[in-house]
Amino acid sequence: MKRLVIAGGGTAGWLTAHYLDQAINGVAPRVEITLVESRQIGRIGVGEATVPTLRETLRTIGLDEAEFIRQTHATFKHGIDFRDWCRKGHSFFHPFDRSSAPGLDKANSAFLLSDFTTPYADLVTTQRVLAMKGRAPKSASTPGYDCHLGYAYHLDAEALADMLSEHRRDRIKHIEGKIAGIERSEHGVAALLLEGGQRVEGDLFVDCTGFRSLLLSELGPKRVDYSKGLICDRAVAFRLPFDEKGRPLPPYTAATAMDAGWRWEITLQNRLGSGYVYCSSFKNEDAAEAELRSAIGVPDDVDARHIRFDAYRMEEPWIGNVVAIGLSGGFLEPLESTGIFLIEFAAKMLAEHFPYGPVPGPLRYRFNERMAKIYENVVPLLNLHYCLTQRDDTPFWRQVSRPEHRFPATNALLDLWSFKPPSGSDFTDTEQLFSWVNYEFILFGMEWRPVGMGVGKKRVAVPELIANDLAHYEKELPDHTHLIRELVG
Ligand code: FAD
């Protein structure tokens, strides 16, 4: 194993290239890494919200946090504000932080016996209130990537790929060219054939060519289809530029339910990104675009981008000597901002299972198994948002909440939680994104109650510990908009 070739230079290609370079060549150069991309074909151009794991990935890659924030027009993210999901006018927050202080372990029982008027998040973390008050998760003197509260970013993914393409240029060989074909070998792929006749040989190939999946698709991969519980299959997106320096920058993602799906609103330093993820059986492209334009007030001269997708993963993202990472390996709608996370996870798993020798069979098996498990960890959480809704005001919501749109895994979890609230032992895998903590925020946010439990009559008070933390953070943490302006100068 001497030559690693990455096909594609989107977020997946560049993050994988630098992560593997650090993991494999960090101590001594062992493998030559080449990345081939076509600027003419371009990148998907969406993907703005992330989860906290990105901080560790960027730190590993060696990017300076302030420089990263400047170049990608990033803002901080405390979590996601879900609006109109349970019913119109209702909202709940999915924060990244949950205090594990003693005494808060009974918060779920207290909440379930209450009248639900105190948001569950406020019983176990300060993060929802701080987000709504526009506070940053850290101050200007906090070292890069460190934090007072777990946080992630909103970022311009194209700018991140550009930044990574300039980072440590001597370590990744970069070829600009269009892949016109593939030369097969008995193990999979022997070389990429570029327009103009160039041949790029390799021992291991990483397919980061996006939805095209140029390499893996040649090897007859099977797909695992998730459209039963995730029925949305289209998106329409806008970028609304702005240059008012004083404009407030919300430190959270907004995800608002719409007639046939939901929309995201993500504020970067220089623009508002918004997109409507919807189901084409209930809305056509023109109607979806019109609904989004009217919801967020898009001027007529701003063009829309329409994107088609399937909810799926490759059953075996690693076949022969080809590993698919990013959109070529699978896609789940961005309801919990998991796209870039799945790239980080795959890059980490490939580093851990890197085939230095000639017999990668067991490594390939383990990699494929880990990727399947991480998808199976995320999918029921996304599904819960739809199956716990109380909305029945449009054909989409009446359809998506029907029992046949629940995955078996969602049903199994809900059956269990009919008898007890979620707890640590429900999720025993150490490599997972979502644990009982995240599931609780969604369940309780959507006003789920175990079977046979009546509606409580009393408002539950915010625990003293959380109230004290809140008073402390309100003094310590700066305004998010001011901090971002200060960091970018
Ligand atoms: P791409 O960006 O499509 O890159 C493909 C690369 O392959 C490009 O460099 C292209 O030039 C190259 N290529 C293709 N064909 C050839 C060829 N023939 N020759 C040479 N090069 C070629 N993720 C999140 O984490 N958060 C979000 O909020 C989020 N929102 C999303 C919203 C939507 C509607 C969609 C569809 C996705 C979203 N994602 C999100 C997912 C995220 O966009 C992707 O995971 C991420 O951008 C990685 O894309 P990629 O690199 O796999 O593919």
Coordinates of C-alpha atoms and ligand atoms in Angstrom, one line a residue:
M1 CA 0.0 0.0 0.0
K2 CA 1.9 3.0 -1.3
R3 CA -0.6 5.1 -3.3
L4 CA -3.9 6.4 -2.1
V5 CA -6.0 8.2 -4.7
I6 CA -9.0 10.3 -3.7
A7 CA -11.5 11.0 -6.5
G8 CA -13.4 14.3 -5.8
G9 CA -12.6 17.5 -4.0
G10 CA -15.8 18.4 -2.1
T11 CA -16.0 18.4 1.7
A12 CA -15.7 14.6 1.6
G13 CA -12.6 14.6 -0.5
W14 CA -10.6 17.2 1.2
L15 CA -11.6 16.3 4.8
T16 CA -10.7 12.7 4.1
A17 CA -7.4 13.6 2.4
H18 CA -6.2 15.7 5.4
Y19 CA -7.6 13.5 8.1
L20 CA -5.9 10.4 6.5
D21 CA -2.7 12.4 6.0
Q22 CA -2.5 13.2 9.7
A23 CA -3.5 9.7 10.8
I24 CA -1.3 7.7 8.4
N25 CA 1.6 10.1 7.6
G26 CA 1.6 12.1 10.8
V27 CA 4.6 10.3 12.3
A28 CA 6.5 9.4 9.1
P29 CA 5.4 9.5 5.5
R30 CA 4.1 6.1 4.6
V31 CA 1.5 6.6 1.8
E32 CA 1.4 9.0 -1.1
I33 CA -2.0 10.8 -1.2
T34 CA -3.3 12.2 -4.5
L35 CA -6.6 14.0 -4.9
V36 CA -8.3 14.5 -8.3
E37 CA -11.1 17.0 -8.7
S38 CA -12.8 18.8 -11.5
R39 CA -13.6 22.4 -10.8
Q40 CA -15.7 22.4 -14.0
I41 CA -18.1 19.8 -12.5
G42 CA -18.1 21.5 -9.1
R43 CA -19.4 20.6 -5.7
I44 CA -22.9 20.0 -4.4
G45 CA -22.8 23.5 -2.8
V46 CA -25.0 22.8 0.2
G47 CA -24.2 21.6 3.7
E48 CA -23.9 24.4 6.2
A49 CA -24.7 23.0 9.6
T50 CA -22.5 20.6 11.6
V51 CA -22.3 18.7 14.9
P52 CA -19.6 19.2 17.6
T53 CA -17.3 16.3 16.4
L54 CA -16.1 18.7 13.6
R55 CA -14.1 20.7 16.2
E56 CA -11.9 17.6 17.0
T57 CA -11.6 16.8 13.3
L58 CA -10.4 20.3 12.4
R59 CA -8.0 20.3 15.3
T60 CA -6.5 17.0 14.1
I61 CA -6.2 18.4 10.6
G62 CA -4.3 21.4 12.0
L63 CA -6.5 24.3 11.1
D64 CA -6.4 27.4 13.3
E65 CA -10.0 27.9 14.6
A66 CA -10.1 31.7 14.2
E67 CA -8.7 31.4 10.7
F68 CA -11.3 28.7 9.9
I69 CA -14.1 31.0 11.2
R70 CA -12.8 33.9 9.0
Q71 CA -12.4 31.9 5.8
T72 CA -15.6 29.8 6.0
H73 CA -17.7 32.8 7.2
A74 CA -18.6 30.5 10.1
T75 CA -20.9 31.1 13.1
F76 CA -21.3 29.1 16.3
K77 CA -24.1 26.6 16.8
H78 CA -25.6 25.6 20.1
G79 CA -28.2 23.2 18.6
I80 CA -31.3 23.1 16.5
D81 CA -34.6 24.9 17.2
F82 CA -37.4 22.7 15.8
R83 CA -40.5 24.8 15.0
D84 CA -44.0 23.6 14.2
W85 CA -43.0 19.9 14.3
C86 CA -45.2 18.8 17.1
R87 CA -48.0 21.2 16.1
K88 CA -48.1 24.7 14.6
G89 CA -46.9 27.3 17.0
H90 CA -45.0 24.8 19.2
S91 CA -41.2 24.6 19.3
F92 CA -38.5 22.6 21.0
F93 CA -34.7 22.8 21.1
H94 CA -32.2 20.0 20.6
P95 CA -29.0 21.3 22.3
F96 CA -25.5 19.7 22.2
D97 CA -25.0 20.0 25.9
R98 CA -26.6 18.1 28.7
S99 CA -25.4 18.4 32.3
S100 CA -24.4 15.2 34.0
A101 CA -24.4 16.7 37.4
P102 CA -25.8 14.5 40.2
G103 CA -29.4 15.2 40.9
L104 CA -30.3 15.8 37.3
D105 CA -30.8 12.1 36.6
K106 CA -34.4 12.3 37.7
A107 CA -35.1 15.2 35.4
N108 CA -36.9 12.9 32.9
S109 CA -39.4 11.6 35.5
A110 CA -40.0 15.1 36.8
F111 CA -40.7 16.3 33.3
L112 CA -43.0 13.4 32.4
L113 CA -45.1 14.1 35.5
S114 CA -45.3 17.9 34.7
D115 CA -47.7 19.9 32.5
F116 CA -44.8 20.3 29.9
T117 CA -44.8 24.1 30.1
T118 CA -41.1 24.2 31.2
P119 CA -39.1 22.9 28.2
Y120 CA -37.4 19.6 29.0
A121 CA -34.1 21.1 27.7
D122 CA -34.2 23.8 30.4
L123 CA -34.2 21.1 33.2
V124 CA -30.9 19.7 32.1
T125 CA -28.9 22.4 30.4
T126 CA -28.5 26.2 30.1
Q127 CA -27.9 25.9 26.3
R128 CA -31.4 26.6 25.0
V129 CA -31.8 29.8 26.9
L130 CA -28.3 31.0 26.1
A131 CA -28.9 30.2 22.4
M132 CA -32.2 32.1 22.4
K133 CA -30.5 35.1 24.1
G134 CA -27.8 35.1 21.4
R135 CA -24.9 34.2 23.6
A136 CA -21.7 32.6 22.2
P137 CA -20.7 29.2 23.6
K138 CA -17.2 30.6 24.5
S139 CA -15.3 33.9 24.9
A140 CA -12.6 35.5 22.9
S141 CA -9.9 34.2 25.3
T142 CA -11.0 30.6 25.3
P143 CA -8.4 28.6 23.3
G144 CA -9.3 27.4 19.8
Y145 CA -11.8 24.5 19.7
D146 CA -12.1 24.5 23.6
C147 CA -15.5 25.4 25.0
H148 CA -17.6 26.3 28.0
L149 CA -20.6 24.5 26.3
G150 CA -20.4 21.8 23.5
Y151 CA -20.8 23.7 20.2
A152 CA -20.6 23.2 16.5
Y153 CA -20.6 25.6 13.5
H154 CA -22.6 26.9 10.6
L155 CA -20.1 27.2 7.7
D156 CA -19.8 27.7 4.0
A157 CA -18.8 24.1 3.0
E158 CA -17.4 25.2 -0.4
A159 CA -15.2 27.7 1.4
L160 CA -14.1 24.9 3.7
A161 CA -13.1 22.7 0.8
D162 CA -11.2 25.7 -0.8
M163 CA -9.4 26.3 2.5
L164 CA -8.5 22.6 2.8
S165 CA -7.2 22.6 -0.7
E166 CA -4.7 25.3 0.2
H167 CA -3.8 23.8 3.6
R168 CA -0.4 22.0 3.8
R169 CA -0.1 21.9 0.0
D170 CA 3.1 19.9 0.0
R171 CA 1.4 16.9 1.6
I172 CA -1.4 16.1 -0.8
K173 CA -0.8 15.9 -4.5
H174 CA -3.6 17.8 -6.2
I175 CA -4.6 17.1 -9.8
E176 CA -7.2 19.2 -11.5
G177 CA -8.9 17.1 -14.2
K178 CA -12.1 15.4 -15.2
I179 CA -12.4 11.7 -14.7
A180 CA -13.5 10.3 -18.0
G181 CA -13.3 6.6 -17.2
I182 CA -11.9 3.9 -14.9
E183 CA -9.4 1.2 -15.6
R184 CA -10.5 -2.0 -13.8
S185 CA -8.2 -4.5 -12.0
E186 CA -9.0 -7.8 -10.5
H187 CA -9.4 -6.1 -7.1
G188 CA -11.5 -3.2 -8.3
V189 CA -9.8 -0.2 -9.8
A190 CA -6.3 0.1 -11.3
A191 CA -6.3 3.7 -12.4
L192 CA -8.4 6.8 -13.1
L193 CA -8.5 7.9 -16.7
L194 CA -8.7 11.6 -17.1
E195 CA -9.9 13.7 -20.0
G196 CA -6.7 14.5 -22.0
G197 CA -5.2 11.1 -21.5
Q198 CA -3.7 11.3 -18.0
R199 CA -3.7 8.0 -16.0
V200 CA -3.7 8.2 -12.2
E201 CA -2.7 4.8 -10.7
G202 CA -3.4 3.8 -7.2
D203 CA -3.5 0.9 -4.7
L204 CA -6.5 2.2 -2.7
F205 CA -9.1 4.6 -4.1
V206 CA -11.5 6.7 -2.1
D207 CA -14.7 7.6 -4.1
C208 CA -15.7 11.1 -3.0
T209 CA -17.4 12.0 -6.3
G210 CA -20.7 12.9 -4.6
F211 CA -24.1 11.5 -5.8
R212 CA -22.3 10.4 -9.1
S213 CA -20.4 7.7 -7.2
L214 CA -18.2 7.2 -10.2
L215 CA -15.9 4.5 -8.8
L216 CA -18.0 2.4 -6.5
S217 CA -20.9 2.3 -8.9
E218 CA -18.6 0.4 -11.3
L219 CA -18.3 -2.4 -8.7
G220 CA -22.0 -3.3 -8.5
P221 CA -22.8 -2.0 -4.9
K222 CA -26.2 -2.7 -3.3
R223 CA -28.1 0.1 -1.6
V224 CA -30.0 0.0 1.7
D225 CA -33.1 2.1 1.1
Y226 CA -34.4 4.4 3.9
S227 CA -37.3 6.0 2.0
K228 CA -39.9 4.1 4.0
G229 CA -39.4 6.3 7.1
L230 CA -37.6 9.3 5.4
I231 CA -40.0 10.0 2.6
C232 CA -38.6 13.4 1.5
D233 CA -36.7 13.2 -1.8
R234 CA -36.2 16.8 -3.0
A235 CA -34.7 20.1 -1.8
V236 CA -34.9 23.6 -3.0
A237 CA -32.3 26.0 -1.6
F238 CA -31.5 29.7 -1.6
R239 CA -28.6 31.8 -0.5
L240 CA -29.5 35.3 0.5
P241 CA -26.4 37.5 0.8
F242 CA -26.3 40.4 3.2
D243 CA -23.6 42.8 4.2
E244 CA -25.0 44.7 7.2
K245 CA -22.3 44.3 9.7
G246 CA -24.6 44.8 12.7
R247 CA -27.1 42.1 11.7
P248 CA -27.7 39.6 14.6
L249 CA -26.3 36.1 13.9
P250 CA -28.4 33.5 15.6
P251 CA -26.2 30.8 17.2
Y252 CA -28.5 28.0 16.3
T253 CA -30.1 26.3 13.3
A254 CA -33.8 26.8 12.8
A255 CA -35.7 23.8 11.3
T256 CA -39.3 24.6 10.6
A257 CA -42.0 22.2 9.5
M258 CA -43.7 23.2 6.2
D259 CA -46.6 21.8 4.2
A260 CA -44.7 18.9 2.7
G261 CA -41.5 18.7 4.7
W262 CA -39.4 21.2 6.5
R263 CA -37.0 24.1 5.9
W264 CA -33.7 25.0 7.4
E265 CA -32.5 28.6 8.1
I266 CA -28.8 29.0 8.8
T267 CA -27.1 32.3 9.2
L268 CA -23.5 32.7 8.2
Q269 CA -21.5 35.9 8.6
N270 CA -22.4 37.0 5.1
R271 CA -25.6 35.2 4.1
L272 CA -28.7 33.4 5.1
G273 CA -28.9 29.9 3.7
S274 CA -32.3 28.3 3.6
G275 CA -33.7 25.2 1.9
Y276 CA -36.9 23.3 1.9
V277 CA -36.6 19.5 2.1
Y278 CA -39.9 18.0 0.8
C279 CA -41.6 15.0 -0.6
S280 CA -42.3 15.1 -4.3
S281 CA -45.4 13.0 -3.9
F282 CA -47.0 16.0 -2.2
K283 CA -45.4 19.0 -3.9
N284 CA -43.9 19.7 -7.2
E285 CA -40.7 21.8 -7.7
D286 CA -42.6 25.1 -8.5
A287 CA -44.9 24.8 -5.6
A288 CA -42.1 24.0 -3.2
E289 CA -40.1 26.9 -4.4
A290 CA -43.1 29.3 -4.1
E291 CA -43.8 28.1 -0.6
L292 CA -40.2 28.7 0.5
R293 CA -40.0 32.1 -1.2
S294 CA -43.1 33.2 0.5
A295 CA -42.0 31.8 4.0
I296 CA -38.7 33.6 4.1
G297 CA -39.3 36.5 1.8
V298 CA -36.9 35.7 -1.1
P299 CA -36.5 38.5 -3.7
D300 CA -37.5 37.5 -7.2
D301 CA -33.9 38.1 -8.5
V302 CA -32.4 35.4 -6.2
D303 CA -32.2 32.0 -8.1
A304 CA -33.3 28.8 -6.5
R305 CA -31.3 25.5 -6.6
H306 CA -33.3 22.3 -7.0
I307 CA -31.7 19.0 -5.8
R308 CA -33.0 15.4 -6.0
F309 CA -31.9 12.8 -3.6
D310 CA -32.7 9.4 -2.0
A311 CA -32.4 8.4 1.6
Y312 CA -29.9 5.5 1.5
R313 CA -26.6 4.0 2.3
M314 CA -24.4 1.7 0.4
E315 CA -24.7 -1.8 2.0
E316 CA -20.9 -2.1 1.5
P317 CA -19.2 1.3 1.0
W318 CA -15.9 -0.5 0.8
I319 CA -15.7 -3.0 -2.1
G320 CA -12.4 -4.3 -3.5
N321 CA -9.9 -1.4 -3.3
V322 CA -12.6 1.3 -3.5
V323 CA -14.1 3.1 -0.4
A324 CA -17.0 5.5 -0.9
I325 CA -17.1 8.4 1.5
G326 CA -19.6 11.3 1.5
L327 CA -22.6 11.5 -0.8
S328 CA -21.2 8.6 -2.8
G329 CA -21.6 6.3 0.3
G330 CA -25.0 7.4 1.4
F331 CA -27.3 10.3 2.2
L332 CA -29.8 11.2 4.9
E333 CA -31.7 14.4 4.9
P334 CA -30.0 17.1 6.9
L335 CA -32.5 17.3 9.7
E336 CA -29.9 16.7 12.4
S337 CA -26.9 18.0 10.3
T338 CA -25.3 14.6 10.0
G339 CA -23.8 14.8 6.5
I340 CA -20.4 16.2 7.3
F341 CA -20.3 14.1 10.5
L342 CA -20.7 10.9 8.4
I343 CA -17.7 12.0 6.4
E344 CA -15.6 12.6 9.5
F345 CA -16.7 9.2 10.9
A346 CA -15.8 7.4 7.7
A347 CA -12.4 9.1 7.5
K348 CA -11.7 8.1 11.1
M349 CA -12.8 4.5 10.5
L350 CA -10.7 4.2 7.3
A351 CA -7.7 5.5 9.3
E352 CA -8.3 2.9 12.0
H353 CA -8.8 0.1 9.5
F354 CA -6.2 1.3 6.9
P355 CA -4.9 -1.6 4.8
Y356 CA -1.1 -1.2 5.0
G357 CA -0.7 -4.9 3.9
P358 CA -2.1 -6.8 0.9
V359 CA -5.1 -8.6 2.6
P360 CA -7.7 -6.0 3.6
G361 CA -10.6 -8.5 3.9
P362 CA -11.1 -8.3 7.7
L363 CA -10.5 -4.5 7.7
R364 CA -13.0 -4.0 4.9
Y365 CA -15.6 -6.1 6.8
R366 CA -15.1 -4.1 10.0
F367 CA -15.3 -0.8 8.1
N368 CA -18.5 -1.7 6.4
E369 CA -20.0 -2.9 9.7
R370 CA -19.1 0.3 11.5
M371 CA -20.6 2.4 8.7
A372 CA -23.8 0.4 8.8
K373 CA -24.0 0.8 12.6
I374 CA -23.6 4.5 12.5
Y375 CA -26.4 4.9 9.9
E376 CA -28.6 2.7 12.1
N377 CA -27.9 5.0 15.0
V378 CA -28.9 8.1 13.2
V379 CA -31.9 6.9 11.1
P380 CA -34.4 6.2 14.0
L381 CA -33.7 9.6 15.5
L382 CA -34.6 11.3 12.2
N383 CA -37.7 9.1 11.8
L384 CA -38.9 10.1 15.3
H385 CA -39.4 13.7 14.2
Y386 CA -42.0 12.5 11.7
C387 CA -43.7 9.7 13.6
L388 CA -44.3 11.7 16.8
T389 CA -45.9 14.7 15.2
Q390 CA -49.5 15.6 16.2
R391 CA -49.9 17.5 12.9
D392 CA -52.7 16.4 10.5
D393 CA -53.2 19.7 8.7
T394 CA -51.8 18.6 5.3
P395 CA -51.8 15.3 3.3
F396 CA -48.0 15.0 3.9
W397 CA -48.3 15.1 7.7
R398 CA -51.2 12.8 7.7
Q399 CA -49.2 10.3 5.6
V400 CA -45.8 10.5 7.2
S401 CA -47.1 10.0 10.8
R402 CA -48.8 6.7 9.8
P403 CA -47.4 3.6 11.5
E404 CA -46.1 2.1 8.3
H405 CA -43.6 4.9 8.0
R406 CA -41.8 3.8 11.2
F407 CA -38.6 1.8 10.9
P408 CA -38.6 -1.4 12.9
A409 CA -35.7 0.1 15.0
T410 CA -37.9 3.1 15.8
N411 CA -40.7 0.8 16.8
A412 CA -38.4 -1.3 19.0
L413 CA -37.2 1.8 20.8
L414 CA -40.6 3.3 21.3
D415 CA -41.9 -0.1 22.6
L416 CA -39.1 -0.1 25.2
W417 CA -39.7 3.5 26.2
S418 CA -43.4 2.8 26.7
F419 CA -42.3 1.1 29.9
K420 CA -39.4 3.3 31.1
P421 CA -37.7 6.5 30.1
P422 CA -34.6 6.4 27.9
S423 CA -31.4 5.6 29.8
G424 CA -27.7 4.9 29.1
S425 CA -28.0 1.2 28.7
D426 CA -30.3 1.5 25.7
F427 CA -27.3 2.4 23.6
T428 CA -24.2 0.4 24.3
D429 CA -22.1 1.0 21.2
T430 CA -19.2 3.3 22.0
E431 CA -18.9 4.7 18.5
Q432 CA -22.2 6.4 18.1
L433 CA -23.4 9.9 17.5
F434 CA -26.8 9.8 19.2
S435 CA -27.3 8.4 22.6
W436 CA -30.3 8.3 25.0
V437 CA -29.6 11.9 25.7
N438 CA -30.4 13.0 22.2
Y439 CA -33.4 10.7 21.9
E440 CA -34.8 12.2 25.1
F441 CA -34.6 15.8 23.7
I442 CA -36.6 14.7 20.6
L443 CA -39.1 12.5 22.5
F444 CA -39.8 15.0 25.2
G445 CA -39.6 17.9 22.8
M446 CA -42.3 16.2 20.8
E447 CA -44.4 15.7 23.9
W448 CA -44.2 11.9 23.9
R449 CA -45.6 10.2 26.9
P450 CA -45.2 6.5 27.9
V451 CA -48.4 4.5 27.4
G452 CA -50.9 4.9 30.2
M453 CA -49.3 8.1 31.6
G454 CA -51.9 10.9 32.1
V455 CA -51.2 14.6 31.6
G456 CA -49.5 16.2 34.6
K457 CA -51.0 19.4 36.1
K458 CA -47.9 21.1 37.7
R459 CA -45.2 23.2 36.1
V460 CA -41.8 21.8 37.0
A461 CA -39.2 24.3 38.2
V462 CA -35.8 24.7 36.7
P463 CA -33.3 23.0 39.1
E464 CA -31.2 25.4 41.2
L465 CA -28.0 24.0 39.7
I466 CA -29.0 24.9 36.2
A467 CA -30.4 28.3 37.3
N468 CA -27.0 29.1 39.0
D469 CA -25.0 28.0 35.9
L470 CA -27.3 30.2 33.7
A471 CA -26.6 33.2 35.9
H472 CA -22.9 32.5 35.7
Y473 CA -22.8 32.0 31.9
E474 CA -24.9 35.1 31.3
K475 CA -22.2 37.1 33.0
E476 CA -19.3 35.3 31.4
L477 CA -20.3 34.6 27.8
P478 CA -20.3 37.4 25.2
D479 CA -22.9 38.2 22.7
H480 CA -22.5 35.8 19.8
T481 CA -22.6 38.4 17.0
H482 CA -20.0 40.6 18.8
L483 CA -17.7 37.7 19.3
I484 CA -17.8 36.6 15.7
R485 CA -17.2 40.2 14.5
E486 CA -14.3 40.4 17.0
L487 CA -12.8 37.1 15.8
V488 CA -12.9 38.0 12.1
G489 CA -11.6 41.5 12.7
Ligands
FAD1 P1 -19.7 17.0 -3.7 O1 -19.7 18.2 -2.9 O2 -20.8 16.8 -4.7 O3 -18.3 16.8 -4.3 C1 -18.1 15.9 -5.4 C2 -16.7 16.1 -5.9 O4 -16.4 15.2 -6.9 C3 -16.5 17.5 -6.6 O5 -15.2 18.0 -6.3 C4 -16.6 17.2 -8.1 O6 -15.9 18.1 -8.8 C5 -15.9 15.8 -8.1 N1 -16.3 15.1 -9.3 C6 -17.5 14.5 -9.6 N2 -17.4 14.0 -10.8 C7 -16.1 14.1 -11.2 C8 -15.4 13.8 -12.4 N3 -16.0 13.1 -13.4 N4 -14.1 14.1 -12.5 C9 -13.5 14.7 -11.5 N5 -14.1 15.1 -10.4 C10 -15.4 14.8 -10.3 N6 -24.4 18.1 5.4 C11 -24.2 18.6 6.7 O7 -23.3 18.2 7.4 N7 -25.0 19.6 7.1 C12 -26.0 20.2 6.3 O8 -26.7 21.1 6.8 C13 -26.2 19.6 5.1 N8 -27.2 20.0 4.3 C14 -27.5 19.4 3.1 C15 -28.6 19.8 2.3 C16 -28.9 19.1 1.1 C17 -30.1 19.5 0.3 C18 -28.0 18.1 0.7 C19 -28.2 17.4 -0.7 C20 -26.9 17.7 1.4 C21 -26.6 18.4 2.6 N9 -25.6 18.0 3.4 C22 -25.4 18.5 4.7 C23 -24.6 16.9 2.9 C24 -23.4 17.6 2.5 O9 -23.7 18.6 1.4 C25 -22.4 16.6 1.9 O10 -22.2 15.6 2.8 C26 -21.0 17.3 1.7 O11 -21.1 18.5 1.0 C27 -20.1 16.3 1.0 O12 -20.3 16.3 -0.3 P2 -19.4 15.4 -1.2 O13 -18.0 15.9 -1.1 O14 -19.6 14.0 -1.0 O15 -19.9 15.7 -2.7

